[in-house]
GROMACS .gro file of N, CA and C in nm:
model
  207
    1MET      N    1   8.974  14.988   8.535
    1MET     CA    2   9.004  14.847   8.528
    1MET      C    3   9.138  14.825   8.457
    2VAL      N    4   9.155  14.889   8.342
    2VAL     CA    5   9.281  14.876   8.269
    2VAL      C    6   9.394  14.939   8.348
    3PHE      N    7   9.363  15.050   8.414
    3PHE     CA    8   9.464  15.117   8.496
    3PHE      C    9   9.512  15.026   8.609
    4ASP      N   10   9.418  14.954   8.672
    4ASP     CA   11   9.455  14.861   8.779
    4ASP      C   12   9.546  14.750   8.726
    5LEU      N   13   9.517  14.698   8.609
    5LEU     CA   14   9.600  14.593   8.550
    5LEU      C   15   9.741  14.643   8.523
    6LEU      N   16   9.751  14.764   8.470
    6LEU     CA   17   9.884  14.822   8.444
    6LEU      C   18   9.959  14.847   8.573
    7LEU      N   19   9.891  14.898   8.673
    7LEU     CA   20   9.954  14.923   8.802
    7LEU      C   21  10.002  14.794   8.865
    8ASN      N   22   9.920  14.689   8.859
    8ASN     CA   23   9.959  14.559   8.913
    8ASN      C   24  10.078  14.502   8.837
    9LEU      N   25  10.081  14.521   8.708
    9LEU     CA   26  10.191  14.470   8.626
    9LEU      C   27  10.322  14.540   8.662
   10ILE      N   28  10.314  14.669   8.679
   10ILE     CA   29  10.434  14.746   8.711
   10ILE      C   30  10.483  14.715   8.852
   11SER      N   31  10.394  14.703   8.945
   11SER     CA   32  10.433  14.682   9.085
   11SER      C   33  10.458  14.535   9.117
   12ALA      N   34  10.437  14.447   9.024
   12ALA     CA   35  10.457  14.303   9.042
   12ALA      C   36  10.360  14.245   9.146
   13ARG      N   37  10.252  14.312   9.166
   13ARG     CA   38  10.153  14.264   9.263
   13ARG      C   39  10.088  14.135   9.215
   14THR      N   40  10.069  14.123   9.087
   14THR     CA   41  10.008  14.002   9.032
   14THR      C   42  10.093  13.879   9.063
   15ALA      N   43  10.223  13.891   9.047
   15ALA     CA   44  10.313  13.779   9.077
   15ALA      C   45  10.308  13.745   9.225
   16THR      N   46  10.303  13.846   9.309
   16THR     CA   47  10.295  13.823   9.453
   16THR      C   48  10.165  13.753   9.490
   17LEU      N   49  10.058  13.795   9.429
   17LEU     CA   50   9.929  13.731   9.457
   17LEU      C   51   9.927  13.586   9.412
   18LYS      N   52   9.990  13.557   9.300
   18LYS     CA   53   9.997  13.419   9.252
   18LYS      C   54  10.077  13.333   9.349
   19LYS      N   55  10.188  13.385   9.400
   19LYS     CA   56  10.269  13.311   9.497
   19LYS      C   57  10.191  13.287   9.625
   20GLU      N   58  10.118  13.388   9.670
   20GLU     CA   59  10.037  13.373   9.791
   20GLU      C   60   9.926  13.271   9.771
   21LEU      N   61   9.872  13.263   9.652
   21LEU     CA   62   9.769  13.164   9.623
   21LEU      C   63   9.825  13.022   9.633
   22VAL      N   64   9.945  13.002   9.583
   22VAL     CA   65  10.010  12.870   9.593
   22VAL      C   66  10.032  12.833   9.739
   23ILE      N   67  10.078  12.928   9.819
   23ILE     CA   68  10.101  12.903   9.961
   23ILE      C   69   9.970  12.873  10.032
   24GLU      N   70   9.866  12.945   9.998
   24GLU     CA   71   9.736  12.923  10.060
   24GLU      C   72   9.682  12.784  10.027
   25LYS      N   73   9.702  12.738   9.904
   25LYS     CA   74   9.659  12.603   9.867
   25LYS      C   75   9.733  12.499   9.949
   26LYS      N   76   9.864  12.517   9.967
   26LYS     CA   77   9.942  12.422  10.045
   26LYS      C   78   9.898  12.420  10.190
   27GLU      N   79   9.865  12.536  10.244
   27GLU     CA   80   9.814  12.541  10.381
   27GLU      C   81   9.681  12.467  10.392
   28THR      N   82   9.599  12.478  10.289
   28THR     CA   83   9.472  12.406  10.287
   28THR      C   84   9.495  12.256  10.283
   29TYR      N   85   9.591  12.213  10.201
   29TYR     CA   86   9.623  12.071  10.193
   29TYR      C   87   9.676  12.019  10.327
   30LEU      N   88   9.756  12.099  10.397
   30LEU     CA   89   9.805  12.058  10.529
   30LEU      C   90   9.689  12.041  10.626
   31ALA      N   91   9.595  12.132  10.622
   31ALA     CA   92   9.477  12.120  10.708
   31ALA      C   93   9.396  11.996  10.674
   32MET      N   94   9.386  11.965  10.545
   32MET     CA   95   9.315  11.844  10.503
   32MET      C   96   9.384  11.719  10.556
   33LEU      N   97   9.517  11.717  10.551
   33LEU     CA   98   9.590  11.602  10.602
   33LEU      C   99   9.569  11.586  10.752
   34ASP      N  100   9.564  11.697  10.825
   34ASP     CA  101   9.540  11.691  10.969
   34ASP      C  102   9.403  11.632  10.999
   35GLU      N  103   9.305  11.663  10.913
   35GLU     CA  104   9.171  11.609  10.933
   35GLU      C  105   9.161  11.463  10.891
   36MET      N  106   9.236  11.425  10.787
   36MET     CA  107   9.228  11.288  10.736
   36MET      C  108   9.295  11.187  10.829
   37PHE      N  109   9.409  11.223  10.883
   37PHE     CA  110   9.487  11.131  10.966
   37PHE      C  111   9.524  11.201  11.096
   38ASP      N  112   9.510  11.130  11.206
   38ASP     CA  113   9.564  11.185  11.330
   38ASP      C  114   9.706  11.132  11.349
   39LYS      N  115   9.776  11.188  11.443
   39LYS     CA  116   9.918  11.155  11.460
   39LYS      C  117   9.939  11.007  11.493
   40ASP      N  118   9.844  10.947  11.564
   40ASP     CA  119   9.857  10.805  11.597
   40ASP      C  120   9.855  10.717  11.472
   41GLN      N  121   9.779  10.756  11.371
   41GLN     CA  122   9.776  10.679  11.247
   41GLN      C  123   9.910  10.686  11.175
   42TYR      N  124   9.973  10.802  11.176
   42TYR     CA  125  10.105  10.814  11.114
   42TYR      C  126  10.205  10.723  11.185
   43ILE      N  127  10.195  10.720  11.316
   43ILE     CA  128  10.290  10.642  11.395
   43ILE      C  129  10.266  10.493  11.377
   44SER      N  130  10.140  10.449  11.385
   44SER     CA  131  10.112  10.306  11.378
   44SER      C  132  10.112  10.252  11.236
   45ARG      N  133  10.049  10.324  11.144
   45ARG     CA  134  10.035  10.271  11.008
   45ARG      C  135  10.162  10.289  10.924
   46PHE      N  136  10.219  10.407  10.933
   46PHE     CA  137  10.334  10.436  10.849
   46PHE      C  138  10.467  10.415  10.921
   47LYS      N  139  10.461  10.381  11.050
   47LYS     CA  140  10.581  10.355  11.129
   47LYS      C  141  10.677  10.474  11.129
   48ILE      N  142  10.621  10.592  11.153
   48ILE     CA  143  10.699  10.715  11.153
   48ILE      C  144  10.703  10.769  11.296
   49SER      N  145  10.819  10.816  11.335
   49SER     CA  146  10.834  10.875  11.467
   49SER      C  147  10.751  11.003  11.476
   50LEU      N  148  10.706  11.035  11.595
   50LEU     CA  149  10.626  11.155  11.617
   50LEU      C  150  10.701  11.281  11.573
   51ASP      N  151  10.833  11.278  11.585
   51ASP     CA  152  10.915  11.393  11.545
   51ASP      C  153  10.908  11.422  11.395
   52TYR      N  154  10.879  11.321  11.315
   52TYR     CA  155  10.883  11.335  11.170
   52TYR      C  156  10.745  11.347  11.104
   53VAL      N  157  10.639  11.346  11.183
   53VAL     CA  158  10.504  11.349  11.126
   53VAL      C  159  10.481  11.478  11.048
   54LYS      N  160  10.511  11.592  11.107
   54LYS     CA  161  10.488  11.720  11.039
   54LYS      C  162  10.577  11.731  10.915
   55GLY      N  163  10.699  11.679  10.923
   55GLY     CA  164  10.787  11.681  10.807
   55GLY      C  165  10.730  11.599  10.692
   56LEU      N  166  10.671  11.484  10.724
   56LEU     CA  167  10.608  11.402  10.621
   56LEU      C  168  10.490  11.475  10.558
   57GLN      N  169  10.413  11.545  10.639
   57GLN     CA  170  10.300  11.619  10.586
   57GLN      C  171  10.348  11.728  10.490
   58TYR      N  172  10.451  11.802  10.528
   58TYR     CA  173  10.505  11.906  10.438
   58TYR      C  174  10.562  11.844  10.311
   59TYR      N  175  10.631  11.732  10.325
   59TYR     CA  176  10.686  11.663  10.208
   59TYR      C  177  10.574  11.620  10.113
   60THR      N  178  10.467  11.567  10.171
   60THR     CA  179  10.355  11.521  10.090
   60THR      C  180  10.289  11.636  10.015
   61VAL      N  181  10.270  11.747  10.083
   61VAL     CA  182  10.206  11.863  10.021
   61VAL      C  183  10.292  11.919   9.908
   62GLU      N  184  10.422  11.912   9.922
   62GLU     CA  185  10.513  11.965   9.819
   62GLU      C  186  10.517  11.878   9.693
   63LYS      N  187  10.480  11.752   9.705
   63LYS     CA  188  10.482  11.663   9.589
   63LYS      C  189  10.368  11.700   9.494
   64GLU      N  190  10.398  11.706   9.366
   64GLU     CA  191  10.297  11.742   9.266
   64GLU      C  192  10.187  11.638   9.256
   65ARG      N  193  10.221  11.513   9.277
   65ARG     CA  194  10.119  11.407   9.266
   65ARG      C  195  10.010  11.424   9.370
   66PHE      N  196  10.044  11.475   9.486
   66PHE     CA  197   9.943  11.498   9.590
   66PHE      C  198   9.845  11.606   9.546
   67ASN      N  199   9.893  11.704   9.477
   67ASN     CA  200   9.808  11.815   9.435
   67ASN      C  201   9.708  11.774   9.327
   68LEU      N  202   9.727  11.660   9.266
   68LEU     CA  203   9.634  11.613   9.163
   68LEU      C  204   9.508  11.554   9.223
   69ILE      N  205   9.511  11.524   9.351
   69ILE     CA  206   9.395  11.461   9.416
   69ILE      C  207   9.283  11.561   9.429
   0.00000   0.00000   0.00000
């Protein structure tokens, strides 16, 4: 167990795993947004062009306030 921790520390695997965890959370949030709103709601309610819907979703996921929900 201690050997694994030392090996992970030396190889920077722990840092890589932490970064992957952050990415996985953001992917989960994107999936949640897809389930919460369909593209028609973005277009009609928020008055956003279809071309910008995915960009808005990525922008929303990147905001720290969204992650507090």
